[in-house]
Amino acid sequence: MIPFNKPYLTGKEIVYIEDAVKKGKISGNGYYTQRCHDFFEKKYGFNKCLLTTSCTDALEMAAILINIKEGDEVIMPSFTFVSTANAFVLRGAKIVFADSRSDHPGMDEEKLEALITAKTKAIVPVHYAGVACDMDKIMSLAHQYNLFVIEDAAQAIDSFYTGKDGIRKPLGSIGHLAAFSFHETKNIISGEGGMLVINDKSFAQRAEIIWEKGTNRSAFFRGEVDKYSWVDIGSSFLPSEIVAAFLWAQLENIEDIQKVRISHWEKYYNELQDWALKNEITLPVVPSYATNNGHMFYLVCKSIEQRQAIIDKLKSKDILAVFHYISLHSSVFNKTNNIIPELNQSDKYSDCLLRLPFFYELNIREIIEAL
Amino acid sequence: MIPFNKPYLTGKEIVYIEDAVKKGKISGNGYYTQRCHDFFEKKYGFNKCLLTTSCTDALEMAAILINIKEGDEVIMPSFTFVSTANAFVLRGAKIVFADSRSDHPGMDEEKLEALITAKTKAIVPVHYAGVACDMDKIMSLAHQYNLFVIEDAAQAIDSFYTGKDGIRKPLGSIGHLAAFSFHETKNIISGEGGMLVINDKSFAQRAEIIWEKGTNRSAFFRGEVDKYSWVDIGSSFLPSEIVAAFLWAQLENIEDIQKVRISHWEKYYNELQDWALKNEITLPVVPSYATNNGHMFYLVCKSIEQRQAIIDKLKSKDILAVFHYISLHSSVFNKTNNIIPELNQSDKYSDCLLRLPFFYELNIREIIEAL
């Protein structure tokens, strides 16, 4: 059986976990957590990073930081994971779902302005498949209407956006805040895991407090206060050093991992051109302002029936291809609690998008021959 | 330097993590998570268990499950960790702080009834140092006023309560819900980690949904629904298999760990009797309905000055003894957001309680001789 995903190990994960254990500290915010923070801050120029137990938790931190209150509206794509929405719903927000682009599952930047009301507090672009949303357009709207932008960069590690100024910026460095995932299905993994990036410096101090369960413990350890106590809301957002040590082994090998994954993606893309054309299937589009980070390879089939036929065909050859999100606007939860907008593009990706097996040790040829 | 805490390893942690990795699944809710759930359900008769990334997260799940809303009141001791309060504050609750007992830092059961109003939704007893609150009294009040009881059993693994019926019940099995911690300072550890216990069966199905980010994914994998989607609020509460594998190695050795820790506690207790009497220091009290689980050994000094003198004396001999909570009622957060009750017993423990080094590999004699 060829699975859809297979976690890739660099070989040093266990070594570093053993070392973390030997260092005598396995709760959070120790040596390996710091190494991971430093890595991201240096490599991608992120202002401040905080590892979290999941990308969900990073999004929840963001919702707390921007002070989401009952009735605030948050705009995001419908074609996304539940956590993008739940992180804000937990703080009382009403979610306003945007449709996807016709050429890409990311949200249609042209349709955003019509969704903004006096209650809108934030826009959450999701860089689907690691491909950038058009951030110039989104940041400009945010500036005009005084909104926060929180990048859901769960799938977007080591991916870039080049805006009108011609400067290539890493995804996660553009919004006020950004959230990454290290779930085992991602490029860089720690089983479960995530990270909040704080680009807007005004959030940095409070982010540290919220991360440390609402206490000023970090300031205490820096000697800035003489005892630490309860100063804010917060949660236990930080992962153990065991998780951070695992992650560090992955980060050390990010160049190699990315090279292999991007080469897989290109092989799929090049070798499936004729087959796709013949079968009226659309291959992924990467706009000129975006890069491809080798996170995922998907097909957009012409119908739900065609998609099912491909799933069945691959399954008969012991290959697992899987669809993705059921658009949130048509979920049971949204139907019960919110209005149901008509989002045709989002529905299209729910019905017709199919993800092919994608992992480091994959032999692409086997999949291509089976299609 | 003798630290206050030193994580103890059974030797199998790395072996099981390697095995989890080999099994090809390192995200949550896999083989080792299931083993841990089964262990607790069998050994302590807990109805249903769900591992979480922290005890904080287990308490947050509890707050969601009992539908805490803006303005609901939750009664808990002031002498507790911030997360006991924040978990409910995050859902909009007002915290009503109870004083501690004169003979124990746990909350004074006799003073609870006076704190109950029409808005009270739950009582959260904290089994401080693993010593049971008088659960008969608390459960009877809860029954009378139709309140939920959520046991904060962070420190209370393998500890018991014997009520009027003469039946010895494990802590965590008595309230509607209970939360445990596996933080590195606890008896059984996984770096960061926790668990929600669901004793009231009416919560079982929704707990699973909230745990899986508000989706019915668990029902999907059992074949009960044909696709899974967004059905409720929720978060990514489940830890990775890496964390669960580590925890499993600890649980396998719980008998040994408990034997050693309880013997440490008894040695402290027996050998410090005369010294305590001479210095007007109170040793821990374990009421007849409770057991001692060897979680912590603390002194209640006669004054904050005496406590500081002992801390300094031990520090001069390279031994780290530490105080515990700053009572939440007198914290910056509570002062800003709530009324400040007068809680003299709670203040006493904030000022006078001192925790002596306590871990598996500790040589108690060194501490006793240094005092």
XYZ file of C-alpha atoms in Angstrom:
742
model
C 0.000 0.000 0.000
C 1.320 3.463 -0.902
C -0.059 5.808 1.759
C -1.068 9.402 1.155
C 1.533 10.577 3.675
C 4.531 9.021 5.384
C 6.407 11.003 8.047
C 10.046 11.455 7.013
C 12.789 11.254 9.629
C 16.224 12.794 9.223
C 17.772 10.299 11.651
C 18.722 12.780 14.364
C 15.289 13.115 16.017
C 15.899 10.444 18.662
C 19.453 11.672 19.273
C 18.212 15.160 20.109
C 15.335 13.864 22.232
C 17.861 11.840 24.239
C 19.966 14.956 24.604
C 16.968 17.013 25.788
C 16.266 14.347 28.388
C 19.939 14.363 29.486
C 19.809 18.150 29.873
C 17.305 17.483 32.685
C 14.562 19.734 31.328
C 11.771 18.298 29.224
C 8.982 20.802 29.883
C 8.670 23.686 27.436
C 10.804 26.724 26.577
C 14.233 25.130 26.999
C 17.334 24.691 24.857
C 15.715 23.152 21.745
C 12.731 25.500 21.800
C 15.199 28.385 21.743
C 17.181 26.824 18.878
C 13.989 26.473 16.822
C 12.965 30.084 17.539
C 16.434 31.326 16.561
C 16.392 29.283 13.369
C 13.164 30.852 12.116
C 14.058 34.344 13.259
C 17.401 34.180 11.436
C 16.502 32.215 8.306
C 13.236 33.995 7.500
C 13.663 37.287 9.353
C 10.536 36.705 11.449
C 10.490 39.295 14.230
C 9.587 36.880 17.034
C 8.617 33.206 17.047
C 6.916 31.057 19.691
C 6.544 27.307 19.241
C 3.069 26.010 20.080
C 1.547 22.563 20.529
C -0.287 22.967 17.195
C -1.054 25.448 14.441
C -4.554 25.560 15.943
C -3.057 26.877 19.174
C -1.010 29.469 17.281
C -4.217 30.727 15.647
C -5.912 30.811 19.067
C -3.040 32.923 20.406
C -3.520 35.275 17.458
C -7.245 35.581 18.207
C -6.459 36.468 21.830
C -3.746 38.949 20.816
C -6.010 40.927 18.501
C -8.663 40.941 21.253
C -11.423 39.188 19.361
C -14.715 39.833 21.158
C -18.302 38.624 20.766
C -19.669 39.860 17.460
C -16.355 40.761 15.782
C -16.195 39.539 12.205
C -13.264 37.670 10.727
C -12.930 37.061 6.988
C -11.337 33.810 5.809
C -11.729 31.279 3.005
C -14.393 28.619 3.387
C -12.051 26.056 1.834
C -9.808 25.630 4.871
C -9.324 23.466 7.956
C -11.827 23.886 10.824
C -9.164 25.318 13.127
C -8.802 28.469 11.019
C -12.395 29.241 11.971
C -12.674 27.670 15.438
C -9.701 29.639 16.801
C -11.744 32.829 16.304
C -15.173 31.332 17.071
C -13.810 30.308 20.501
C -13.293 34.032 21.250
C -16.798 34.954 20.059
C -16.146 35.921 16.442
C -18.592 35.559 13.598
C -16.845 34.042 10.587
C -17.438 35.603 7.179
C -16.490 33.110 4.508
C -14.856 34.213 1.268
C -14.996 32.224 -1.941
C -11.895 30.665 -3.496
C -10.242 31.934 -6.676
C -11.313 30.244 -9.876
C -7.705 29.274 -10.596
C -6.655 28.388 -7.036
C -8.228 27.217 -3.738
C -6.861 30.326 -1.968
C -9.439 33.037 -1.309
C -10.355 35.414 -4.096
C -8.718 38.707 -3.169
C -11.047 40.607 -5.515
C -14.110 39.542 -3.543
C -12.829 40.524 -0.098
C -13.709 44.198 0.006
C -17.416 43.463 -0.415
C -17.289 41.339 2.776
C -15.852 44.054 5.008
C -18.279 45.707 7.458
C -17.875 48.012 10.448
C -17.536 44.888 12.596
C -14.677 43.314 10.614
C -11.601 42.905 12.780
C -9.298 40.686 10.757
C -8.607 38.896 7.494
C -7.072 35.415 7.625
C -5.514 34.452 4.294
C -4.729 30.747 4.042
C -1.755 29.963 1.806
C -3.281 26.767 0.435
C -0.768 24.114 -0.647
C 1.949 26.558 0.393
C 1.082 28.917 -2.467
C 0.892 32.586 -1.483
C -2.293 34.613 -1.520
C -1.805 37.957 -3.231
C -0.629 39.686 -0.083
C -0.260 43.176 -1.590
C -3.984 43.287 -2.224
C -4.829 41.900 1.209
C -2.426 44.149 3.130
C -3.656 47.170 1.256
C -7.291 46.403 2.158
C -6.249 45.799 5.755
C -4.475 49.136 5.848
C -7.419 50.951 4.293
C -9.979 49.479 6.721
C -7.686 49.207 9.748
C -7.840 45.400 9.974
C -5.415 42.827 11.270
C -3.994 40.213 8.918
C -3.195 36.786 10.311
C -1.528 34.489 7.804
C -2.595 30.871 8.126
C 0.729 29.540 6.903
C 0.085 25.984 8.134
C 1.223 24.561 4.774
C 3.518 27.405 3.764
C 6.922 26.849 5.317
C 9.790 28.010 3.115
C 7.466 29.573 0.558
C 7.657 33.124 -0.749
C 5.691 36.053 -2.129
C 7.030 38.755 -4.426
C 4.873 41.860 -4.366
C 4.843 45.040 -6.428
C 8.009 46.252 -4.745
C 9.876 43.298 -6.232
C 11.070 42.084 -2.824
C 10.761 38.359 -2.202
C 9.232 37.883 1.265
C 8.837 34.574 3.134
C 5.221 33.651 3.820
C 4.532 34.223 7.491
C 6.519 37.466 7.504
C 3.886 39.698 5.911
C 0.778 39.764 8.141
C 0.712 41.174 11.669
C 0.781 37.568 12.886
C 1.203 34.167 11.245
C 0.666 30.543 12.202
C 2.647 27.508 11.013
C 1.997 23.789 11.433
C 4.425 20.925 12.074
C 1.744 18.233 11.993
C 3.047 14.967 10.557
C 1.480 15.738 7.157
C 3.588 18.890 6.710
C 7.041 19.403 5.120
C 8.746 19.844 8.499
C 7.176 17.843 11.311
C 7.048 17.161 15.025
C 4.019 14.860 15.158
C 1.714 17.570 16.398
C 3.128 21.085 16.606
C 2.951 24.645 15.437
C 4.386 28.129 15.758
C 3.126 31.670 16.095
C 5.084 34.374 14.291
C 4.754 37.874 15.704
C 5.689 40.410 13.052
C 3.939 43.394 14.636
C 6.259 44.250 17.512
C 3.458 45.733 19.592
C 2.218 42.167 20.207
C 5.559 40.713 21.313
C 5.369 41.232 25.067
C 1.762 40.120 25.445
C 2.370 37.102 23.199
C 4.989 35.840 25.642
C 2.558 36.243 28.549
C -0.325 34.475 26.797
C 2.070 31.664 25.812
C 3.119 31.218 29.471
C -0.438 30.657 30.722
C -1.173 34.339 31.306
C 1.795 34.880 33.640
C 4.819 37.162 33.381
C 7.124 34.190 33.881
C 9.402 35.116 30.964
C 9.973 38.597 32.396
C 10.653 36.958 35.790
C 13.367 34.730 34.320
C 14.938 37.767 32.652
C 14.981 39.453 36.080
C 12.514 42.178 35.050
C 10.028 41.406 37.862
C 10.774 39.876 41.289
C 8.009 37.272 41.255
C 5.697 36.067 38.558
C 1.944 35.904 38.752
C -1.364 36.016 36.915
C -1.502 39.088 34.684
C -3.653 38.105 31.669
C -5.683 35.388 30.019
C -3.592 32.688 28.375
C -3.053 28.975 28.050
C -0.330 26.363 28.062
C 0.567 26.956 24.430
C 4.188 25.794 24.570
C 5.248 22.263 23.557
C 7.655 20.109 25.564
C 11.367 20.016 24.816
C 10.814 16.473 23.496
C 8.721 17.928 20.699
C 11.125 20.838 20.132
C 14.140 18.472 19.958
C 12.361 16.402 17.309
C 11.572 19.554 15.356
C 15.162 20.759 15.541
C 16.386 17.588 13.799
C 13.972 18.371 10.981
C 14.923 22.035 10.691
C 18.600 21.167 10.395
C 17.667 19.288 7.220
C 15.198 21.711 5.727
C 17.314 22.395 2.620
C 17.467 18.719 1.706
C 13.800 18.100 2.517
C 12.698 21.038 0.410
C 14.913 20.050 -2.531
C 13.477 16.541 -2.631
C 9.861 17.636 -2.191
C 10.046 20.346 -4.844
C 11.611 17.871 -7.250
C 8.703 15.445 -6.559
C 6.234 18.230 -7.281
C 7.904 19.172 -10.537
C 8.000 15.563 -11.655
C 4.257 15.196 -11.026
C 3.597 18.494 -12.779
C 5.682 17.815 -15.868
C 4.733 14.205 -16.378
C 0.999 14.707 -15.871
C 0.548 17.559 -18.392
C -0.698 15.438 -21.305
C -2.770 13.109 -19.146
C -4.456 16.091 -17.459
C -5.256 17.796 -20.749
C -6.715 14.623 -22.173
C -8.900 14.068 -19.096
C -9.949 17.712 -18.609
C -8.176 17.804 -15.280
C -6.536 21.001 -14.044
C -3.058 20.875 -12.535
C -2.077 23.286 -9.718
C -1.543 26.924 -10.663
C 1.284 28.858 -9.032
C 0.814 32.597 -9.709
C 3.883 34.572 -10.773
C 4.077 36.302 -7.371
C 4.206 32.967 -5.510
C 6.653 30.075 -5.195
C 5.984 26.389 -4.887
C 7.268 24.876 -1.616
C 6.619 21.241 -2.493
C 3.982 20.824 0.160
C 1.249 19.087 -1.796
C 0.315 17.947 -5.289
C -3.351 18.151 -6.164
C -5.587 17.712 -9.199
C -8.815 19.600 -9.848
C -11.073 17.075 -11.542
C -13.905 18.046 -13.859
C -16.527 16.452 -11.606
C -17.015 14.651 -8.316
C -17.684 11.479 -10.337
C -14.362 11.742 -12.154
C -12.616 12.290 -8.812
C -14.245 9.203 -7.328
C -13.222 7.159 -10.375
C -9.582 8.200 -9.936
C -9.683 7.458 -6.187
C -11.131 4.006 -6.956
C -8.634 3.286 -9.710
C -5.686 4.185 -7.501
C -7.147 2.273 -4.572
C -7.395 -0.850 -6.739
C -3.625 -0.490 -7.167
C -3.089 0.026 -3.435
C -2.481 3.761 -3.731
C -4.229 6.201 -1.413
C -5.316 9.552 -2.888
C -7.537 11.756 -0.736
C -9.791 14.756 -1.139
C -9.504 17.676 1.235
C -11.810 20.048 3.154
C -15.551 20.049 3.157
C -16.042 23.803 2.739
C -16.772 25.283 6.145
C -19.720 27.367 4.953
C -21.660 24.182 4.220
C -20.674 22.369 7.444
C -23.182 21.342 10.109
C -21.724 23.884 12.528
C -21.986 26.824 10.150
C -25.474 25.852 9.020
C -26.610 25.928 12.660
C -24.869 29.133 13.683
C -24.425 31.366 10.690
C -25.735 32.364 7.291
C -24.821 30.092 4.387
C -23.328 32.092 1.533
C -23.182 30.749 -2.006
C -19.528 29.999 -2.707
C -19.283 28.184 -6.000
C -15.517 28.048 -6.304
C -15.128 26.782 -2.762
C -17.728 24.080 -3.476
C -15.800 23.154 -6.617
C -12.623 22.448 -4.642
C -14.578 20.497 -2.011
C -16.056 18.314 -4.746
C -13.266 18.075 -7.294
C -9.876 18.557 -5.624
C -7.844 15.382 -5.156
C -4.481 15.123 -3.394
C -1.983 12.573 -4.705
C 0.428 10.768 -2.357
C 3.199 13.144 -1.380
C 6.134 12.451 0.912
C 9.934 12.482 0.903
C 10.458 8.789 0.221
C 7.801 8.577 -2.484
C 8.498 6.989 -5.871
C 6.465 9.295 -8.126
C 6.718 6.962 -11.112
C 4.527 4.366 -9.399
C 1.719 6.886 -9.036
C 2.011 8.313 -12.522
C 1.948 4.867 -14.075
C -1.106 3.933 -12.041
C -3.135 6.963 -13.143
C 23.440 21.804 43.283
C 20.395 19.782 44.394
C 17.514 21.018 42.237
C 13.931 21.267 43.405
C 12.862 18.814 40.702
C 14.629 16.373 38.430
C 12.629 14.480 35.783
C 12.936 10.734 36.329
C 13.209 8.386 33.370
C 12.320 4.734 33.484
C 14.677 3.930 30.592
C 12.033 2.877 28.077
C 10.916 6.354 26.959
C 13.265 6.554 23.973
C 12.565 2.938 23.011
C 8.833 3.611 22.763
C 9.328 6.901 20.923
C 11.454 5.032 18.371
C 8.706 2.459 18.077
C 6.042 5.145 17.568
C 8.171 6.613 14.793
C 8.604 3.167 13.220
C 4.838 2.648 13.296
C 4.681 5.539 10.818
C 2.224 7.641 12.784
C 3.440 10.389 15.065
C 0.445 12.733 15.096
C -2.073 12.227 17.894
C -4.562 9.489 18.777
C -2.496 6.488 17.712
C -1.264 3.293 19.344
C 0.403 4.795 22.433
C -2.394 7.279 23.074
C -4.784 4.326 23.123
C -2.544 2.358 25.488
C -2.445 5.297 27.909
C -6.237 5.716 27.758
C -6.745 1.997 28.387
C -4.321 2.048 31.301
C -6.200 4.760 33.159
C -9.623 3.381 32.331
C -8.656 -0.058 33.631
C -6.457 0.821 36.606
C -8.620 3.581 38.071
C -12.013 2.779 36.589
C -12.258 6.181 34.874
C -15.184 6.073 32.451
C -13.373 7.710 29.540
C -9.931 9.339 29.219
C -8.497 11.686 26.603
C -4.821 12.687 26.648
C -4.254 16.414 26.166
C -1.192 18.587 25.530
C -1.431 19.912 29.110
C -3.603 19.889 32.215
C -4.490 23.470 31.248
C -5.966 22.147 28.016
C -7.911 19.447 29.891
C -9.444 22.160 32.092
C -10.270 24.199 28.969
C -12.042 21.171 27.513
C -14.012 20.864 30.748
C -15.035 24.537 30.560
C -16.275 24.023 26.992
C -18.098 20.805 27.903
C -20.094 22.387 30.728
C -20.928 25.290 28.379
C -19.407 28.091 30.431
C -20.829 31.407 29.195
C -20.184 35.074 29.942
C -21.157 35.794 33.533
C -21.261 32.210 34.819
C -19.546 31.858 38.171
C -17.019 29.161 39.000
C -15.845 28.514 42.556
C -12.247 27.419 43.114
C -9.455 27.941 45.645
C -7.354 31.069 45.310
C -4.238 29.069 46.221
C -3.873 27.304 42.866
C -2.116 27.582 39.524
C -3.342 30.285 37.089
C -4.608 27.684 34.627
C -7.336 26.518 37.018
C -8.825 29.996 36.670
C -7.822 30.948 33.106
C -9.443 27.854 31.598
C -12.820 29.204 32.730
C -12.036 32.914 32.280
C -11.293 32.174 28.597
C -14.940 31.094 28.230
C -16.250 34.188 30.002
C -16.598 32.961 33.587
C -16.248 35.086 36.679
C -14.053 33.304 39.218
C -15.207 33.196 42.825
C -12.232 32.409 45.035
C -12.586 30.245 48.123
C -10.225 30.372 51.063
C -7.972 27.451 51.968
C -8.483 25.247 55.006
C -6.571 26.217 58.117
C -4.923 22.790 58.216
C -4.380 22.335 54.468
C -3.967 24.463 51.298
C -7.017 22.771 49.734
C -10.181 24.870 49.766
C -12.270 25.021 52.907
C -15.342 22.929 52.152
C -17.249 24.594 55.016
C -17.001 28.004 53.372
C -18.222 26.959 49.912
C -21.978 27.167 50.380
C -21.809 30.881 51.207
C -20.163 31.506 47.812
C -22.891 29.856 45.736
C -25.242 32.213 43.855
C -27.856 31.766 41.128
C -25.036 32.244 38.613
C -22.760 29.511 39.966
C -22.144 26.827 37.351
C -19.315 24.742 38.785
C -16.994 24.011 41.670
C -13.362 23.156 40.925
C -11.706 21.430 43.884
C -7.917 21.308 43.584
C -6.347 18.289 45.282
C -3.291 20.205 46.459
C -0.135 18.097 46.858
C -2.217 15.117 45.750
C -4.268 15.211 48.967
C -8.017 14.848 48.456
C -10.511 17.587 49.159
C -13.464 16.317 51.178
C -15.398 15.208 48.129
C -18.532 14.036 49.962
C -19.169 17.591 51.099
C -18.440 19.058 47.681
C -20.503 16.519 45.730
C -23.392 16.957 48.108
C -23.374 20.748 47.626
C -23.128 20.259 43.873
C -26.097 17.929 43.927
C -28.124 20.292 46.085
C -27.455 23.340 43.876
C -27.221 21.502 40.541
C -23.580 22.366 39.900
C -20.832 20.617 37.970
C -17.732 19.437 39.794
C -14.441 19.441 37.912
C -11.569 17.941 39.880
C -8.261 19.679 39.279
C -6.238 16.522 39.861
C -3.039 17.952 38.326
C -0.999 16.707 41.291
C -3.258 13.843 42.296
C -2.363 10.791 40.238
C -2.724 7.522 42.163
C -4.264 9.210 45.176
C -7.529 8.227 46.866
C -10.527 9.456 48.816
C -12.617 7.406 51.200
C -16.017 8.931 51.839
C -18.818 8.136 54.230
C -19.730 5.013 52.268
C -16.325 3.562 53.109
C -15.426 3.023 49.465
C -11.922 4.083 48.464
C -12.198 6.055 45.214
C -9.290 7.257 43.037
C -9.075 11.047 42.758
C -10.261 12.045 39.319
C -13.091 9.514 39.406
C -15.492 11.491 41.592
C -16.375 14.769 39.839
C -18.269 14.989 36.550
C -14.913 15.709 34.909
C -11.291 15.718 36.081
C -7.967 17.024 34.785
C -4.516 15.496 35.317
C -1.040 16.860 34.566
C 2.063 15.089 33.259
C 4.248 18.191 33.397
C 7.861 17.343 34.240
C 7.328 18.329 37.886
C 4.652 15.651 38.401
C 4.950 12.002 39.547
C 4.322 10.654 36.038
C 5.625 12.871 33.266
C 5.759 13.542 29.544
C 7.470 16.934 29.575
C 4.283 18.850 28.991
C 1.067 16.846 29.014
C -2.280 16.234 30.589
C -5.497 14.241 30.480
C -9.209 14.871 30.732
C -11.281 12.253 32.566
C -14.946 12.106 31.621
C -16.899 10.428 34.404
C -20.327 11.781 33.450
C -21.181 9.693 30.396
C -23.382 12.400 28.911
C -20.195 14.330 28.062
C -18.378 11.446 26.339
C -19.425 11.988 22.732
C -18.997 15.756 22.713
C -15.627 15.454 24.490
C -14.313 13.406 21.580
C -15.507 16.052 19.110
C -14.007 18.979 21.012
C -10.731 17.029 21.321
C -10.633 16.524 17.537
C -10.841 20.235 16.742
C -14.638 20.358 16.686
C -15.001 17.627 14.057
C -16.699 14.243 14.142
C -13.486 12.578 12.980
C -13.609 9.854 15.646
C -17.117 8.842 14.571
C -15.884 8.871 10.949
C -13.063 6.435 11.739
C -15.533 4.183 13.524
C -17.654 4.227 10.353
C -20.581 6.011 12.030
C -20.622 8.913 9.504
C -19.477 8.855 5.861
C -17.368 12.028 5.980
C -16.199 14.188 8.816
C -16.696 17.898 9.118
C -17.087 20.905 11.400
C -19.799 20.196 13.973
C -18.785 22.126 17.121
C -16.220 24.413 18.703
C -13.018 22.680 19.728
C -9.256 22.792 19.536
C -6.261 20.605 18.836
C -6.184 19.195 22.349
C -4.480 15.880 21.567
C -0.720 15.372 22.015
C 1.507 13.654 19.450
C 2.316 9.948 19.658
C 5.869 10.991 20.612
C 4.498 12.437 23.840
C 2.133 9.489 24.396
C 4.963 6.967 23.876
C 7.059 8.759 26.485
C 4.117 8.732 28.881
C 3.509 5.031 28.327
C 7.042 4.219 29.520
C 6.270 6.113 32.714
C 2.899 4.475 33.289
C 4.393 1.006 32.961
C 6.521 1.890 35.997
C 3.942 3.694 38.095
C 4.064 1.137 40.924
C 7.804 1.557 41.373
C 7.693 5.338 41.010
C 4.939 5.633 43.591
C 6.669 3.311 46.048
C 9.873 5.334 45.941
C 8.145 8.730 46.125
C 5.912 7.745 49.029
C 8.902 6.390 50.889
C 10.711 9.744 50.328
C 7.687 11.565 51.702
C 7.513 9.370 54.794
C 11.207 9.811 55.440
C 10.846 13.605 55.310
C 7.764 13.438 57.516
C 9.208 11.161 60.163
C 12.639 12.685 60.377
C 11.471 16.314 60.465
C 8.974 15.929 63.332
C 11.229 17.197 66.118
C 12.850 19.890 64.019
C 9.439 21.198 62.943
C 8.115 21.277 66.493
C 11.170 23.118 67.729
C 10.904 25.721 64.934
C 7.110 26.131 65.065
C 6.846 24.775 61.538
C 3.826 22.736 60.464
C 4.302 19.545 58.496
C 1.718 18.474 55.869
C -1.615 17.194 57.155
C -3.266 14.261 55.388
C -6.908 13.979 56.559
C -8.163 10.500 57.403
C -10.311 10.389 54.231
C -7.280 11.081 52.007
C -4.095 9.260 51.006
C -0.653 10.618 50.354
C 0.577 10.016 46.784
C 4.142 11.207 47.307
C 3.746 14.167 45.015
C 5.252 16.922 47.105
C 6.703 17.623 50.539
C 6.034 21.069 51.930
C 6.510 22.978 55.179
C 4.223 25.707 56.497
C 6.560 28.169 58.178
C 5.458 30.495 60.987
C 6.269 33.616 58.942
C 7.502 34.787 55.549
C 10.776 35.774 57.237
C 11.314 32.290 58.608
C 10.594 30.870 55.142
C 13.142 33.184 53.548
C 15.731 32.195 56.171
C 15.242 28.505 55.337
C 15.426 29.179 51.586
C 18.665 31.121 52.136
C 20.173 28.492 54.424
C 19.462 25.704 51.942
C 20.682 27.838 49.040
C 23.995 28.376 50.833
C 24.308 24.581 50.766
C 23.382 24.408 47.083
C 19.869 23.113 47.734
C 16.893 24.642 45.978
C 13.647 24.934 47.989
C 10.840 26.950 46.431
C 7.586 28.551 47.508
C 4.447 28.020 45.472
C 1.495 30.075 44.188
C 0.870 33.725 44.700
C -2.828 33.484 45.615
C -4.865 34.320 42.537
C -7.226 36.678 44.377
C -4.333 39.054 44.988
C -2.860 38.813 41.478
C -2.641 41.751 39.077
C -5.223 40.140 36.801
C -7.803 39.587 39.505
C -7.279 43.045 40.995
C -8.041 44.563 37.589
C -11.025 42.395 36.720
C -12.730 41.222 39.858
C -13.434 41.910 43.508
C -10.663 41.092 45.966
C -11.962 38.939 48.795
C -10.122 38.620 52.093
C -8.701 35.117 52.192
C -6.420 34.825 55.171
C -5.620 31.139 54.938
C -4.808 31.398 51.252
C -2.503 34.345 51.996
C -0.837 32.262 54.711
C 0.096 29.520 52.253
C 1.309 32.090 49.694
C 3.587 33.607 52.329
C 4.630 30.625 54.425
C 4.494 27.427 52.375
C 7.854 26.069 51.249
C 8.415 23.045 49.019
C 11.494 20.925 49.657
C 13.334 19.158 46.797
C 11.322 16.141 45.726
C 12.171 13.664 42.979
C 12.750 9.957 42.480
C 16.541 10.031 42.641
C 16.689 12.338 45.656
C 18.827 11.556 48.683
C 16.547 12.860 51.446
C 19.289 12.678 54.085
C 21.219 15.484 52.412
C 18.254 17.825 52.728
C 17.396 16.856 56.283
C 20.968 17.365 57.430
C 21.095 20.747 55.734
C 17.948 22.072 57.444
